[in-house]
Amino acid sequence: MEMPVLLKKGGIAYWKGKAFEIVRIMDAEHVLGKGVESGEEQVLHRAYLKTSPSTDGTLYEYAEHVKPKHWEVAKQRYEIIKPLLRPDRTDEQVGTRAKDCGVHKTTLYRWLRAFESSGRIVSLVPQYETRGGKGEHRINDEVEKIIDEVLPLYKTGKKLKPPKIFKEVKDKITEKNLAEGKNLPIPHPNTIRNRIRALDPREVTKKREGRQKFKDRYSPADGEFPEGKYPLDVVQVDHAELPVIIVDEVDRLPIGRPNFALAEDSFSRMAYSYYLSHDPPSFFTTGQCLLRGILPKDRYLKKLGIEGDWSIYGEPRLFFTDNANEFRGFDLRRFCDDRQISLRWRPVGRPEFGAFVERMIKTLKNEVATIDGTTLANPQERGEYDSEFNSNMTIDELEEWIARFIINEYHLDKHSGIGMPPKTKFELAVLGDPDDPDSIPMGLTDPVEDEENLKISLLPSIERTVQKDGITMDGVRYFHEVLRKWINHIDPKTGLKYQFIVKFDPRDISKVYFYDPVLKEYFPIPYRDVSFPAISFWELREIRKRLADDGVRNPNEMQIFASRQERRRIEEKSRKTTKAIRRKRSTKAHHDKTIQETGPGSGKSTATGKGSLADLQKAELAALFADVRGSDKIEILSSGKEERDDG
């Protein structure tokens, strides 16, 4: 029987309710479509194309791409509907809230439906932002600027009331109109009230009422830390270097100690997640630890071949992380903001804020110290024990060992801090206590439906222009047909080349993820020369540094990969004698395995623009490539640092 073909040349498919005629099939994942109404051609991913004009889902999936002022509007809307987010709300309550906030009742119901369907603030982004063009700004840009200038007055010790803030805005606009002969509109007082409601209450308290009031209201008593009222109420994460020497996978020779990020649920004391790697603590390792905690762990345990369950997962209410600057990236803040995860950093000089997770790390370190190859606490305690000589466990074997210890021992042993095993504490909260008639079970967390979104959102970002030969990152070029319409695209607001958001997985940069600002989706973009091998971002930076030391300041990709090939040849000859080389090889092998679990495209769900490009034929790609080199300024958004890449 012949299989029906739905996506074929001349056929009609729908994306976000809009009809597109299929111009041609580009590859196994993408088609070129022409808007039936607009006539504009777009590259579309087959996974989200439909045969009927249904309009499920929100156009904005990735919160980090929303403009700051539109994000503020979404947060204002959330603050307005927040008191109504209850199953027992009444129509009368909605009407009263609408009247109090100066919003039409129908509008309020629309916001409630949008938020409750996704649970994310990004669903409240104003629709005029998704349309662009006419009507994009409800408030004049100059008025917006005046509001932004006046609003900080609310966050001062003068404790000005909202009417006073509105008067300041009104007076400044009136003054500008008279001085410059303009007719700028005066915003409604409720607009100013809503802007004030959206301000960070912690910052407002600190600036208006002082540090002591802030500490009394938001900080636990000295020497204490909130244990959480229920599972996932408070999660702490910390980093450590484990006291054991591990070996490489090929020759099983020592390569050093691994780094470890561990997150703990403060209520149940269960391990929320962990991330083991050779990589230094960073935004990325923290994000991967959070990602593994949010996702169900059944596939992870199956990959490790472990019997048992690790049932705690989902989004925490409060996520406490280290205070260092590398953990304060924009991407992590916006990710948590969108999902109503309160992101907090451990206060300087307040070690008690990490007491729970540090205790678990200490317990784990003591257990790891029993493994062959342990470094123990210090050289004095180690004595004549030769840690490197006795080491015999690879990083993957250590990861399995840790997982087995956590789920089969730590979770099942009595914890002195709570008087019962962590797993029991968790289950009593979730299922209820059969011995307590007043016990109310909280139930299980909602299933994760946007796994691909999670994975991509927690990757670091850069900004790039699109040249004739595609995108360039640190001298390496990337291209796919998806980019063609954006070549040399000019930003109409600045008159300069448009800076597009590109995300990448540091463990494997053989492809990057390009954000199409029209389709509001990420597309995987492979190397321009697909014959190049996959390398990590850290390896790329090391190669560039070595070339710079040799006098090659702005290497092209041929120089980069030729240098890599030569170094690999040298490393292969000395692999059994050089610890650093064995560690690099082990890092690459471990990255490949973790990408299978936590990398984009590794989950069961498939979202637009996230399909694998592995099936693309090299010859087919080569026909699309243009051999022209360019250079761009990039910004590492996750850390706020700027660099210059001259291609």
XYZ file of C-alpha atoms in Angstrom:
647
model
C 0.000 0.000 0.000
C 1.365 3.414 -0.949
C 2.004 5.718 1.983
C 0.194 9.073 1.630
C 2.528 12.033 1.211
C 1.283 15.215 2.894
C 4.305 17.487 2.524
C 5.103 17.710 -1.178
C 5.720 20.413 -3.739
C 2.532 22.347 -4.413
C 0.849 21.055 -1.271
C -0.622 23.264 1.466
C 0.540 23.103 5.080
C -0.206 25.295 8.090
C 2.118 26.876 10.597
C 0.637 28.788 13.556
C -2.685 28.882 11.717
C -1.211 30.416 8.549
C -1.348 28.648 5.175
C 1.859 27.988 3.237
C 2.312 26.483 -0.212
C 5.232 24.031 -0.320
C 7.775 25.388 -2.807
C 10.272 22.556 -2.367
C 11.515 19.954 0.104
C 14.889 21.151 1.426
C 15.985 18.176 3.501
C 14.576 15.557 5.854
C 13.497 18.195 8.360
C 12.823 21.422 6.442
C 10.652 22.668 3.592
C 10.565 26.008 1.812
C 7.067 27.458 2.092
C 5.415 30.492 0.514
C 2.761 32.308 2.532
C -0.594 32.023 0.750
C -1.622 35.475 1.992
C 1.710 37.255 2.410
C 3.582 35.726 -0.520
C 6.728 35.664 1.635
C 8.944 32.588 1.555
C 9.971 30.953 4.825
C 12.003 27.925 5.816
C 9.683 25.744 7.911
C 10.373 22.734 10.087
C 8.201 19.731 9.329
C 7.595 18.875 13.007
C 5.254 21.828 13.570
C 3.536 21.882 10.195
C -0.107 20.851 10.276
C -2.679 19.847 7.703
C -5.364 22.077 9.249
C -5.229 25.702 10.425
C -5.154 24.999 14.159
C -3.433 27.686 16.236
C -2.309 25.839 19.327
C 0.722 27.108 21.217
C 2.119 30.549 21.771
C 4.239 32.306 19.196
C 6.838 33.163 21.801
C 8.515 30.041 23.158
C 11.827 31.562 24.188
C 11.605 34.253 26.829
C 15.153 35.511 26.329
C 14.210 37.012 22.940
C 11.491 39.307 24.239
C 12.523 42.964 24.338
C 13.056 44.232 27.896
C 10.196 46.727 27.786
C 7.789 44.105 26.427
C 9.007 41.700 29.105
C 8.121 44.336 31.694
C 4.608 44.516 30.228
C 4.283 40.728 30.522
C 5.445 40.880 34.154
C 2.935 43.649 34.871
C 0.162 41.490 33.450
C 1.313 38.583 35.591
C 1.173 40.721 38.736
C -2.367 41.756 37.802
C -3.654 38.203 37.326
C -1.575 36.620 40.100
C -4.283 36.966 42.820
C -6.766 35.257 40.455
C -4.651 32.179 39.733
C -6.836 29.930 41.896
C -9.272 27.186 40.917
C -11.981 28.733 43.121
C -11.937 32.238 41.639
C -15.312 33.724 40.790
C -16.480 35.881 37.914
C -17.175 38.631 40.434
C -13.558 38.552 41.641
C -12.302 38.812 38.064
C -14.581 41.784 37.454
C -13.457 43.548 40.623
C -9.789 42.970 39.802
C -10.309 44.266 36.265
C -11.946 47.431 37.572
C -9.245 48.019 40.185
C -6.476 47.661 37.593
C -8.152 49.591 34.799
C -8.318 46.542 32.517
C -11.323 45.248 30.608
C -12.756 42.075 32.099
C -12.522 40.235 28.771
C -8.853 41.162 28.526
C -8.233 39.820 32.006
C -9.834 36.473 31.098
C -7.674 36.327 27.959
C -4.540 36.824 30.031
C -5.663 34.158 32.505
C -6.298 31.638 29.717
C -2.927 32.364 28.118
C -0.985 31.975 31.347
C -2.852 28.920 32.634
C -2.323 27.087 29.343
C 1.464 27.381 29.636
C 2.302 28.426 33.198
C 4.880 30.848 31.806
C 5.122 34.623 31.842
C 6.205 34.599 28.194
C 2.596 33.773 27.283
C 1.637 37.280 28.447
C 3.944 39.106 26.042
C 1.767 41.642 24.185
C 0.642 40.455 20.788
C 1.657 43.713 19.117
C 5.252 42.643 19.792
C 4.753 39.453 17.777
C 3.192 41.349 14.873
C 5.645 44.222 14.606
C 5.137 47.132 12.259
C 2.138 49.388 12.735
C 0.853 49.506 16.284
C 3.941 47.869 17.745
C 4.293 50.435 20.537
C 1.247 51.428 22.524
C 3.295 54.058 24.323
C 5.435 56.584 22.476
C 9.171 55.848 22.726
C 9.852 59.284 24.223
C 7.124 58.722 26.809
C 8.633 55.320 27.590
C 11.984 57.002 28.160
C 10.454 59.526 30.557
C 8.677 56.770 32.506
C 11.957 54.839 32.773
C 13.682 57.979 34.091
C 11.029 58.712 36.710
C 10.273 55.184 37.928
C 13.481 54.871 40.023
C 12.103 57.677 42.253
C 9.705 55.096 43.680
C 12.699 53.046 44.847
C 14.098 55.657 47.226
C 13.872 56.455 50.903
C 11.464 59.310 50.108
C 8.763 56.621 49.776
C 6.826 58.503 47.104
C 3.315 57.216 46.419
C 2.145 56.103 42.925
C 0.102 59.327 42.386
C 3.270 61.356 42.984
C 5.187 59.224 40.471
C 2.393 59.735 37.931
C 2.509 63.499 38.532
C 6.269 63.514 37.952
C 5.775 61.683 34.646
C 2.950 64.022 33.627
C 4.964 67.150 34.510
C 8.006 65.995 32.536
C 5.902 65.169 29.472
C 4.113 68.525 29.683
C 7.439 70.324 30.051
C 8.846 68.535 27.006
C 5.734 69.316 24.936
C 5.988 73.031 25.763
C 9.735 73.259 25.225
C 9.853 71.331 21.948
C 6.403 72.020 20.546
C 5.440 68.372 20.707
C 2.185 66.631 21.565
C 3.326 63.591 23.510
C 0.386 61.753 25.150
C 0.009 61.513 28.926
C -0.216 57.835 29.958
C -3.108 56.628 32.106
C -2.389 56.572 35.871
C -3.024 52.822 35.854
C -0.126 52.418 33.424
C 2.199 53.893 36.038
C 0.613 51.817 38.814
C 1.137 48.642 36.783
C 4.763 49.550 36.146
C 5.264 49.991 39.868
C 3.589 46.643 40.616
C 6.046 44.950 38.246
C 9.110 46.258 40.102
C 11.140 43.682 42.008
C 9.631 43.794 45.546
C 12.968 42.795 47.069
C 14.746 45.731 45.438
C 11.902 48.095 46.326
C 12.032 47.020 49.981
C 15.803 47.462 50.155
C 15.754 50.938 48.543
C 12.576 52.320 50.203
C 12.767 50.766 53.669
C 16.436 49.993 54.182
C 18.654 46.954 54.480
C 17.449 45.938 57.933
C 13.810 45.808 56.816
C 14.907 43.885 53.735
C 16.815 41.405 55.893
C 13.892 40.988 58.288
C 11.451 40.399 55.451
C 13.441 38.291 53.021
C 16.380 36.770 54.882
C 16.129 33.889 57.359
C 17.333 34.382 60.905
C 21.095 34.166 61.404
C 22.312 30.593 61.458
C 19.161 29.294 59.796
C 18.041 28.545 56.263
C 14.484 27.869 55.034
C 14.022 24.110 54.870
C 11.119 24.423 52.480
C 7.487 23.736 53.229
C 7.128 21.061 50.548
C 9.233 19.284 47.894
C 10.792 21.687 45.352
C 9.982 24.693 47.537
C 13.694 25.456 47.998
C 16.577 23.902 46.044
C 20.245 24.669 46.739
C 23.149 24.021 44.362
C 26.864 24.020 45.103
C 30.067 22.979 43.345
C 32.996 20.892 44.524
C 36.003 18.959 43.282
C 35.655 15.319 44.269
C 38.530 13.715 46.232
C 39.337 10.919 43.784
C 41.621 10.513 40.781
C 39.846 9.122 37.729
C 41.330 7.405 34.683
C 40.778 7.794 30.953
C 38.576 5.360 29.013
C 41.235 3.993 26.607
C 44.431 3.361 28.534
C 42.893 3.649 32.015
C 45.667 5.935 33.175
C 45.126 8.767 35.709
C 43.813 12.144 34.450
C 42.927 14.043 37.644
C 39.931 14.936 39.815
C 36.457 15.665 38.369
C 34.230 18.664 39.152
C 30.809 18.159 40.627
C 27.658 20.311 40.796
C 25.042 19.033 43.259
C 21.534 20.367 43.909
C 19.491 19.312 46.958
C 15.813 19.687 47.826
C 15.843 21.437 51.208
C 12.497 19.995 52.340
C 13.108 16.279 51.805
C 16.952 16.402 51.655
C 16.722 14.332 48.468
C 19.336 14.971 45.803
C 17.508 17.086 43.233
C 20.187 16.560 40.586
C 23.911 16.602 39.909
C 26.254 17.222 36.981
C 29.681 15.565 36.847
C 32.289 16.815 34.379
C 35.860 17.858 33.746
C 34.631 21.413 33.131
C 35.103 24.244 35.656
C 32.047 25.579 37.539
C 30.127 27.998 35.327
C 26.732 29.175 34.140
C 26.666 26.133 31.867
C 27.327 23.531 34.585
C 24.762 25.206 36.863
C 22.223 25.264 34.025
C 22.816 21.592 33.212
C 22.361 20.673 36.871
C 19.073 22.605 36.927
C 17.998 21.010 33.638
C 18.592 17.484 34.923
C 16.587 18.362 38.038
C 13.599 19.633 36.063
C 13.443 16.657 33.686
C 12.239 13.181 34.728
C 15.218 10.962 35.459
C 13.872 7.648 34.189
C 15.716 7.832 30.855
C 18.883 8.913 32.639
C 18.796 5.936 35.027
C 17.992 3.592 32.152
C 21.028 4.917 30.263
C 23.166 4.161 33.314
C 21.568 0.706 33.671
C 20.357 1.380 37.218
C 17.321 -0.223 38.822
C 15.402 2.018 41.189
C 13.573 5.336 41.085
C 14.552 8.947 41.472
C 11.117 10.500 41.568
C 11.845 14.108 42.494
C 11.807 16.384 39.463
C 10.178 19.565 38.243
C 10.672 23.319 38.536
C 11.653 24.573 42.007
C 10.009 27.615 43.551
C 13.319 28.987 44.871
C 16.699 28.124 43.346
C 19.763 29.071 45.407
C 23.125 29.113 43.650
C 26.673 30.315 44.227
C 27.396 34.024 44.456
C 30.178 34.129 41.836
C 29.697 36.305 38.735
C 29.857 33.324 36.360
C 26.523 32.093 37.736
C 24.698 35.400 37.151
C 24.115 35.088 33.393
C 21.245 36.833 31.610
C 19.989 33.554 30.126
C 19.633 31.895 33.540
C 17.868 34.934 35.027
C 15.353 35.240 32.184
C 14.789 31.453 32.164
C 13.919 31.475 35.878
C 11.906 34.675 35.563
C 9.720 33.189 32.828
C 8.969 30.048 34.821
C 8.400 31.839 38.134
C 11.510 30.295 39.654
C 12.886 32.706 42.226
C 16.620 32.787 41.505
C 18.706 33.703 44.540
C 22.442 33.887 45.102
C 24.054 32.904 48.358
C 24.790 36.102 50.319
C 28.442 36.906 50.829
C 29.569 35.964 54.319
C 26.468 33.850 55.022
C 27.730 30.225 54.864
C 24.554 28.945 56.533
C 22.714 29.595 53.253
C 24.494 26.597 51.773
C 24.546 24.429 54.878
C 22.157 21.714 53.653
C 23.736 21.050 50.274
C 27.248 21.390 51.718
C 26.383 18.693 54.252
C 25.287 16.369 51.461
C 28.442 17.129 49.471
C 30.508 16.326 52.561
C 28.656 13.011 52.933
C 29.273 12.194 49.297
C 32.946 13.145 49.553
C 33.342 10.798 52.517
C 31.842 7.977 50.471
C 33.994 8.802 47.438
C 37.027 8.701 49.739
C 36.521 4.917 50.001
C 37.096 4.453 46.259
C 40.480 3.316 44.937
C 42.393 6.403 43.873
C 41.067 8.644 46.640
C 43.079 11.742 47.471
C 41.553 11.852 50.981
C 41.241 15.226 52.700
C 44.869 16.388 52.394
C 48.419 15.123 51.745
C 49.025 14.574 55.476
C 46.035 12.243 55.756
C 46.958 10.533 52.484
C 50.465 9.743 53.733
C 52.269 7.320 51.416
C 49.096 6.215 49.642
C 49.620 6.633 45.875
C 46.285 7.958 44.592
C 47.252 7.932 40.922
C 48.729 4.444 41.032
C 45.581 3.047 42.679
C 43.053 4.932 40.518
C 40.914 2.714 38.284
C 37.525 4.392 37.704
C 36.530 6.450 34.629
C 34.293 9.498 34.858
C 31.341 7.533 33.419
C 31.855 4.740 35.936
C 32.075 7.309 38.737
C 28.841 8.911 37.529
C 27.069 5.544 37.720
C 28.606 4.888 41.152
C 27.316 8.247 42.455
C 23.819 7.677 41.049
C 23.627 4.237 42.659
C 24.773 5.632 46.005
C 22.210 8.441 45.893
C 19.106 6.424 44.998
C 19.914 3.135 46.723
C 21.647 4.386 49.875
C 21.457 8.118 50.584
C 17.755 8.436 49.791
C 16.950 5.325 51.848
C 19.067 5.971 54.961
C 17.754 7.899 57.962
C 18.748 11.557 57.813
C 19.433 13.016 61.258
C 18.221 16.459 60.199
C 14.682 15.272 59.376
C 14.500 12.074 61.441
C 13.671 9.811 58.491
C 15.024 8.805 55.064
C 14.801 11.574 52.431
C 12.699 9.373 50.145
C 10.199 8.757 52.957
C 9.963 12.484 53.661
C 9.290 13.132 49.988
C 6.665 10.389 49.652
C 4.771 11.471 52.782
C 4.432 14.952 51.306
C 3.416 13.716 47.868
C 1.145 10.805 48.831
C 0.047 11.850 52.312
C 0.744 10.259 55.681
C -1.539 7.202 56.259
C -0.984 7.556 60.023
C -2.060 11.207 60.050
C -5.772 11.768 59.230
C -5.111 15.496 58.742
C -2.383 14.875 56.175
C -3.150 16.388 52.752
C -1.151 14.896 49.844
C 0.322 17.534 47.517
C 0.384 15.200 44.496
C 2.979 14.868 41.749
C 4.529 17.601 39.662
C 3.181 18.298 36.190
C 4.814 16.445 33.297
C 7.440 18.332 31.318
C 6.007 19.137 27.895
C 8.605 21.514 26.452
C 11.800 19.530 26.894
C 13.519 20.936 23.805
C 12.707 24.474 24.894
C 14.274 23.757 28.270
C 17.472 22.416 26.749
C 17.996 25.251 24.297
C 17.062 27.963 26.817
C 19.841 26.816 29.154
C 22.571 27.024 26.514
C 24.879 30.073 26.387
C 24.223 32.723 23.723
C 26.175 34.888 21.333
C 25.131 37.581 18.859
C 26.046 37.295 15.184
C 25.346 38.898 11.834
C 24.674 36.652 8.831
C 27.273 37.003 6.048
C 27.298 35.462 2.577
C 29.066 32.430 3.981
C 26.748 32.192 7.000
C 27.605 32.691 10.665
C 31.140 32.852 12.057
C 32.025 31.913 15.629
C 35.647 32.306 16.672
C 36.802 31.729 13.093
C 34.552 28.713 12.431
C 31.812 29.179 9.829
C 28.285 27.721 9.820
C 25.739 27.625 7.024
C 22.334 26.234 6.085
C 19.602 27.365 3.734
C 17.704 28.714 6.740
C 20.168 31.618 6.813
C 19.880 32.658 3.176
C 17.048 35.167 3.571
C 18.949 36.894 6.406
C 22.269 37.457 4.604
C 23.479 41.043 5.214
C 20.101 41.902 6.772
C 19.979 45.510 8.022
C 18.353 46.472 11.310
C 15.954 49.291 10.306
C 16.267 50.922 13.744
C 20.065 51.240 13.738
C 20.969 51.100 10.052
C 23.583 48.486 10.944
C 23.689 44.778 10.181
C 21.159 42.877 12.294
C 22.600 40.978 15.243
C 20.918 37.575 15.504
C 20.843 35.395 18.606
C 22.810 32.158 18.283
C 23.033 29.502 20.980
C 25.616 26.759 21.204
C 26.351 23.694 23.285
C 29.939 24.107 24.587
C 30.395 20.333 24.563
C 29.942 20.093 20.789
C 30.106 23.101 18.476
C 29.726 21.145 15.220
C 26.386 22.929 15.005
C 24.893 26.072 16.508
C 21.248 27.069 16.999
C 20.089 30.114 15.021
C 17.042 32.032 16.220
C 14.808 33.161 13.359
C 13.183 36.409 14.581
C 10.195 35.973 12.258
C 9.437 32.319 12.898
C 10.389 32.710 16.589
C 12.207 29.377 16.464
C 15.702 27.921 16.672
C 17.230 26.054 13.735
C 20.355 23.869 13.964
C 23.072 25.188 11.637
C 25.997 22.834 10.861
C 29.599 23.614 10.004
C 29.907 25.236 6.588
C 32.400 22.463 5.837
C 30.662 19.405 7.270
C 33.836 17.341 6.934
C 35.325 19.066 9.972
C 35.243 17.004 13.193
C 33.123 17.915 16.217
C 35.043 19.771 18.904
C 34.145 21.487 22.159
C 34.056 25.249 22.668
C 36.858 24.943 25.216
C 39.020 23.040 22.724
C 38.376 25.723 20.084
C 39.465 28.471 22.474
C 42.597 26.511 23.410
C 43.503 26.003 19.737
C 43.081 29.727 19.048
C 45.251 30.564 22.060
C 48.018 28.238 20.882
C 47.858 29.699 17.376
C 48.032 33.214 18.838
C 51.132 32.171 20.791
C 52.613 31.085 17.447
C 51.847 34.477 15.923
C 48.549 33.616 14.161
C 46.189 36.233 15.610
C 43.046 35.770 13.518
C 43.089 32.183 12.261
C 40.591 30.956 9.691
C 38.861 27.614 10.076
C 41.358 25.750 7.869
C 44.182 26.865 10.159
C 42.130 25.980 13.227
C 41.308 22.424 12.180
C 44.746 21.836 10.645
C 46.239 22.798 14.002
C 43.826 20.488 15.769
C 44.715 17.577 13.475
C 48.429 18.094 14.025
C 47.994 18.305 17.779
C 45.886 15.136 17.796
C 48.636 13.333 15.882
C 51.187 14.403 18.482
C 48.820 13.549 21.330
C 48.242 10.054 19.967
C 51.961 9.362 20.081
C 52.245 10.531 23.683
C 48.818 9.547 25.024
C 50.138 7.080 27.588
C 52.575 9.512 29.134
C 50.693 12.831 29.132
C 47.944 13.228 31.721
C 46.553 16.404 30.126
C 46.042 14.656 26.792
C 44.267 11.719 28.397
C 42.032 14.154 30.306
C 41.056 15.955 27.081
C 40.156 12.681 25.420
C 38.090 11.616 28.432
C 36.361 15.003 28.458
C 35.361 14.572 24.805
C 33.974 11.066 25.432
C 31.991 12.200 28.473
C 30.616 15.236 26.625
C 29.354 12.972 23.850
C 27.431 10.895 26.384
C 25.941 13.811 28.309
C 24.818 15.472 25.079
C 22.764 12.357 24.322
C 20.839 13.040 27.516
C 20.789 16.821 27.927
C 21.619 18.196 24.484
C 18.964 19.724 22.183
C 17.339 17.101 19.990
C 18.049 14.292 22.486
C 14.579 14.061 24.018
C 11.463 12.316 22.802
C 9.659 15.557 22.037
C 10.427 17.471 18.862
C 9.876 21.183 18.504
C 10.090 23.477 15.530
C 13.593 24.161 14.305
C 15.185 21.557 16.529
C 15.477 18.536 14.288
C 18.805 16.852 13.597
C 20.684 17.744 10.425
C 22.583 14.468 10.398
C 20.768 13.242 7.299
C 21.779 16.203 5.133
C 23.935 15.113 2.243
C 27.329 16.818 2.087
C 27.082 17.374 -1.666
C 23.634 18.888 -1.267
C 24.953 21.292 1.348
C 28.013 22.192 -0.685
C 25.800 23.508 -3.463
C 24.344 26.023 -1.013
C 27.614 27.373 0.381
C 29.178 30.655 -0.717
C 32.925 30.953 -0.166
C 33.066 34.452 1.288
C 34.551 35.303 4.668
C 33.256 37.963 7.121
C 33.663 39.198 10.651
C 31.291 40.186 13.427
C 31.232 41.605 16.895
C 29.863 39.103 19.406
C 28.516 39.381 22.921
C 28.513 36.469 25.343
C 25.057 37.113 26.746
C 25.325 34.550 29.495
C 28.194 36.374 31.146
C 27.815 39.927 29.927
C 31.372 39.974 28.511
C 32.242 41.309 25.071
C 34.875 40.063 22.675
C 35.981 40.920 19.178
C 36.119 38.155 16.595
C 37.749 39.199 13.336
C 36.760 36.008 11.598
